[in-house]
Coordinates of C-alpha atoms in Angstrom, one line a residue:
Chain A
G25 CA -9.6 -12.4 9.9
N26 CA -7.9 -11.8 6.1
S27 CA -3.9 -11.3 6.5
V28 CA -0.8 -11.5 4.3
T29 CA 2.4 -12.9 5.4
Q30 CA 5.5 -12.5 3.5
M31 CA 9.4 -13.9 4.1
E32 CA 11.2 -11.6 6.8
G33 CA 14.1 -9.7 4.8
P34 CA 16.7 -8.3 4.3
V35 CA 17.4 -10.7 1.0
T36 CA 20.8 -10.0 0.1
L37 CA 21.6 -11.4 -3.5
S38 CA 24.5 -10.5 -6.1
E39 CA 23.3 -9.1 -9.5
E40 CA 22.3 -11.5 -11.8
A41 CA 21.0 -14.2 -9.2
F42 CA 17.4 -15.8 -8.6
L43 CA 15.0 -13.9 -6.7
T44 CA 12.2 -15.7 -4.7
I45 CA 9.9 -13.8 -2.4
N46 CA 7.1 -16.2 -0.5
C47 CA 4.1 -14.7 0.1
T48 CA 1.2 -16.4 1.7
Y49 CA -2.6 -15.1 2.4
T50 CA -5.6 -15.9 4.4
A51 CA -8.7 -14.8 3.1
T52 CA -12.5 -15.1 3.5
G53 CA -13.4 -14.6 0.4
Y54 CA -11.6 -15.0 -3.2
P55 CA -9.3 -12.5 -3.2
S56 CA -7.1 -10.5 -5.8
L57 CA -3.4 -10.7 -5.2
F58 CA -1.0 -7.8 -5.8
W59 CA 2.8 -6.8 -5.3
Y60 CA 3.6 -3.5 -4.8
V61 CA 7.5 -1.7 -4.6
Q62 CA 8.8 0.8 -2.8
Y63 CA 11.9 2.3 -3.8
P64 CA 13.4 4.2 -1.3
G65 CA 11.9 7.6 -0.1
E66 CA 9.2 7.1 -2.8
G67 CA 5.3 5.7 -2.5
L68 CA 4.2 2.6 -3.6
Q69 CA 4.1 1.4 -7.2
L70 CA 1.6 -1.4 -8.6
L71 CA 4.1 -4.0 -9.8
L72 CA 1.6 -6.8 -10.6
K73 CA -1.6 -8.5 -9.8
A74 CA -3.8 -11.5 -10.4
T75 CA -7.6 -11.7 -10.2
K76 CA -7.8 -15.4 -10.4
A77 CA -6.3 -18.9 -9.5
D78 CA -3.6 -20.0 -11.7
D79 CA -3.6 -16.6 -13.3
K80 CA 0.1 -15.0 -13.6
G81 CA 1.0 -11.7 -13.2
S82 CA 4.1 -10.2 -14.8
N83 CA 6.1 -7.0 -14.9
K84 CA 9.9 -5.8 -15.7
G85 CA 10.9 -9.3 -15.4
F86 CA 9.1 -10.2 -11.8
E87 CA 6.1 -12.9 -11.7
A88 CA 4.3 -14.2 -9.1
T89 CA 1.4 -17.2 -10.0
Y90 CA -2.1 -16.9 -8.0
R91 CA -2.0 -20.3 -5.9
K92 CA -5.3 -21.0 -4.4
E93 CA -4.7 -25.0 -3.6
T94 CA -1.7 -23.7 -1.3
T95 CA -3.1 -19.6 -0.7
S96 CA 0.7 -18.7 -2.1
F97 CA 1.5 -15.7 -4.5
H98 CA 5.5 -15.9 -4.7
L99 CA 7.3 -13.2 -6.4
E100 CA 10.2 -14.5 -8.8
K101 CA 12.7 -13.0 -11.0
G102 CA 15.4 -14.6 -13.0
S103 CA 18.3 -12.3 -12.8
V104 CA 17.9 -9.4 -10.7
Q105 CA 19.4 -5.9 -11.1
V106 CA 20.9 -3.6 -8.6
S107 CA 18.2 -1.1 -9.6
D108 CA 15.7 -3.8 -8.3
S109 CA 16.6 -2.7 -5.0
A110 CA 13.8 -1.8 -2.8
V111 CA 10.9 -3.3 -0.2
Y112 CA 8.2 -5.5 -1.9
F113 CA 4.7 -5.8 -0.7
C114 CA 2.5 -8.5 -0.9
A115 CA -1.1 -7.8 -1.0
L116 CA -4.5 -8.9 -1.1
S117 CA -8.4 -7.1 -1.8
L118 CA -11.8 -8.7 -1.0
P119 CA -15.0 -7.6 -3.2
N120 CA -16.9 -5.2 -1.0
Q121 CA -15.0 -5.2 2.0
A122 CA -13.7 -2.1 2.9
G123 CA -13.9 -0.6 -0.5
T124 CA -11.8 -3.1 -1.3
A125 CA -9.0 -1.4 0.6
L126 CA -5.6 -3.5 0.1
I127 CA -4.4 -5.7 3.4
F128 CA -0.3 -5.7 3.1
G129 CA 2.0 -7.8 4.4
K130 CA 5.0 -6.4 6.5
G131 CA 7.1 -5.8 3.4
T132 CA 10.5 -7.6 2.3
T133 CA 13.9 -5.6 2.0
L134 CA 15.6 -6.4 -1.3
S135 CA 19.2 -5.4 -1.5
V136 CA 21.3 -6.2 -4.6
S137 CA 25.0 -5.6 -5.1
S138 CA 27.3 -5.6 -8.3
Chain B
N50 CA -0.1 13.0 -15.1
A51 CA -0.7 14.2 -11.3
G52 CA -2.4 10.9 -9.8
V53 CA -2.2 11.4 -6.1
T54 CA -0.9 14.5 -4.7
Q55 CA -0.3 15.0 -0.8
T56 CA 1.2 17.2 1.0
P57 CA 3.2 18.3 3.0
K58 CA 6.2 16.2 2.1
F59 CA 7.7 16.4 5.8
R60 CA 6.5 18.0 9.0
I61 CA 7.8 18.0 12.2
L62 CA 4.6 18.4 14.8
K63 CA 5.0 19.1 18.7
I64 CA 3.0 16.8 21.3
G65 CA -0.5 18.9 21.3
Q66 CA -0.5 20.4 18.1
S67 CA -2.8 19.6 15.0
M68 CA -2.7 19.5 11.5
T69 CA -4.2 18.0 8.6
L70 CA -2.4 16.5 5.6
Q71 CA -4.1 17.0 2.3
C72 CA -4.7 14.5 -0.6
T73 CA -6.4 15.2 -4.0
Q74 CA -6.8 13.4 -7.1
D75 CA -7.2 13.8 -10.6
M76 CA -8.3 10.4 -11.9
N77 CA -12.0 10.8 -10.9
H78 CA -11.8 8.0 -8.5
N79 CA -14.4 7.4 -6.1
Y80 CA -12.6 5.3 -3.4
M81 CA -10.2 7.0 -1.7
Y82 CA -8.0 5.9 1.7
W83 CA -5.4 6.6 4.2
Y84 CA -2.8 4.2 5.1
R85 CA 0.3 4.5 7.5
Q86 CA 3.4 3.2 7.2
D87 CA 5.5 2.3 10.4
P88 CA 9.2 0.2 10.2
G89 CA 8.3 -3.2 9.8
M90 CA 4.9 -3.1 10.0
G91 CA 3.5 -2.8 6.6
L92 CA 0.6 -0.2 5.5
K93 CA -2.4 0.3 7.6
L94 CA -5.5 1.8 7.0
I95 CA -6.6 4.4 9.1
Y96 CA -10.1 5.5 6.8
Y97 CA -11.4 5.0 3.9
S98 CA -14.0 6.6 1.4
V99 CA -16.2 5.1 -1.3
G100 CA -17.3 8.4 -2.6
A101 CA -18.3 12.3 -1.9
G102 CA -19.7 12.7 1.8
I103 CA -19.1 9.1 2.7
T104 CA -16.1 8.0 4.8
D105 CA -15.6 4.6 7.2
K106 CA -13.0 4.0 9.2
G107 CA -9.8 1.2 8.7
E108 CA -7.6 -0.8 11.3
V109 CA -6.4 2.3 13.2
P110 CA -8.8 5.3 12.8
N111 CA -8.1 6.4 16.6
G112 CA -6.7 10.1 16.9
Y113 CA -7.4 10.9 13.0
N114 CA -10.8 12.3 11.4
V115 CA -11.2 12.7 7.9
S116 CA -14.2 14.3 5.5
R117 CA -14.9 14.0 2.0
S118 CA -16.9 17.0 0.3
T119 CA -15.5 16.2 -3.4
T120 CA -14.5 13.6 -5.2
E121 CA -10.9 14.9 -5.6
D122 CA -9.6 15.9 -2.4
F123 CA -9.8 13.6 1.3
P124 CA -8.1 15.5 3.7
L125 CA -6.5 13.6 7.2
R126 CA -6.7 15.4 10.1
L127 CA -4.7 14.8 13.5
E128 CA -6.3 16.6 16.4
L129 CA -4.2 16.0 18.9
A130 CA -0.6 14.7 18.0
A131 CA 0.8 12.1 20.2
P132 CA 4.5 10.7 19.7
S133 CA 2.5 7.3 18.7
Q134 CA 1.3 9.3 15.3
T135 CA 5.0 9.6 13.7
S136 CA 5.1 7.6 10.6
V137 CA 4.8 7.8 6.8
Y138 CA 1.3 8.5 5.7
F139 CA 0.1 7.7 2.3
C140 CA -2.9 8.4 0.2
A141 CA -4.3 6.5 -2.1
S142 CA -7.2 6.3 -4.8
S143 CA -8.7 3.4 -6.9
S144 CA -12.0 3.0 -9.1
P145 CA -12.9 -0.5 -8.7
T146 CA -14.3 -2.2 -11.9
G147 CA -15.0 -5.2 -10.6
T148 CA -12.3 -7.6 -9.5
G149 CA -8.6 -6.7 -9.7
N150 CA -9.1 -3.1 -8.5
T151 CA -5.7 -1.4 -8.6
I152 CA -4.8 1.4 -6.3
Y153 CA -2.8 4.4 -6.7
F154 CA -0.6 5.6 -4.3
G155 CA 0.9 9.1 -3.6
E156 CA 4.5 9.7 -2.8
G157 CA 4.1 9.7 0.9
S158 CA 4.1 12.4 4.3
W159 CA 6.7 11.9 6.6
L160 CA 5.3 12.8 10.1
T161 CA 7.2 13.4 13.4
V162 CA 6.0 14.4 16.5
V163 CA 8.3 15.4 19.1

């Protein structure tokens, strides 16, 4: 079946450290890939997305590259800030499946200290 | 812009009670979704709808019902609340145009069944 696996958290970093959150997927078709972020007490917000192989999504200093050969979509940021503390979800969607609903990973909690 | 609005934000129910979570969107999106989020489990799809009058089950539909009489509204009904339904519920909507469908989420409804 279709699924998303992301690294277990929590991830604890100091301000200005480099961040990587790993995400791999299994899909029967050719998915679109997403990273969503959830700040405490809030809903999910789209962080970035990529729709085809080798696409790079980027936003707010975060980036992720769609790697079809390794079925991965790792999230990276060169220098994290305290305000980046949140839960990050990797997700995929497939056209014409369940209304193109998102299939989520379990989420990775990031905690950044000053 | 309102986006996706869901009410109530918080609710405590007794076992066996029923309630409806309301969801409305003002983006004229055809597709709408209900997810539940349990700690450490990511988000699971409960029901989805691809247009007014059309609904379908997601991954975890048991204990819930939905209706879609208008494009804007997609209420979620819990008929006989059980402690296993204690969760955070998110309504979402999208308007797919080929690949890369972006889904927009409401702020969530925290439900506790005691």
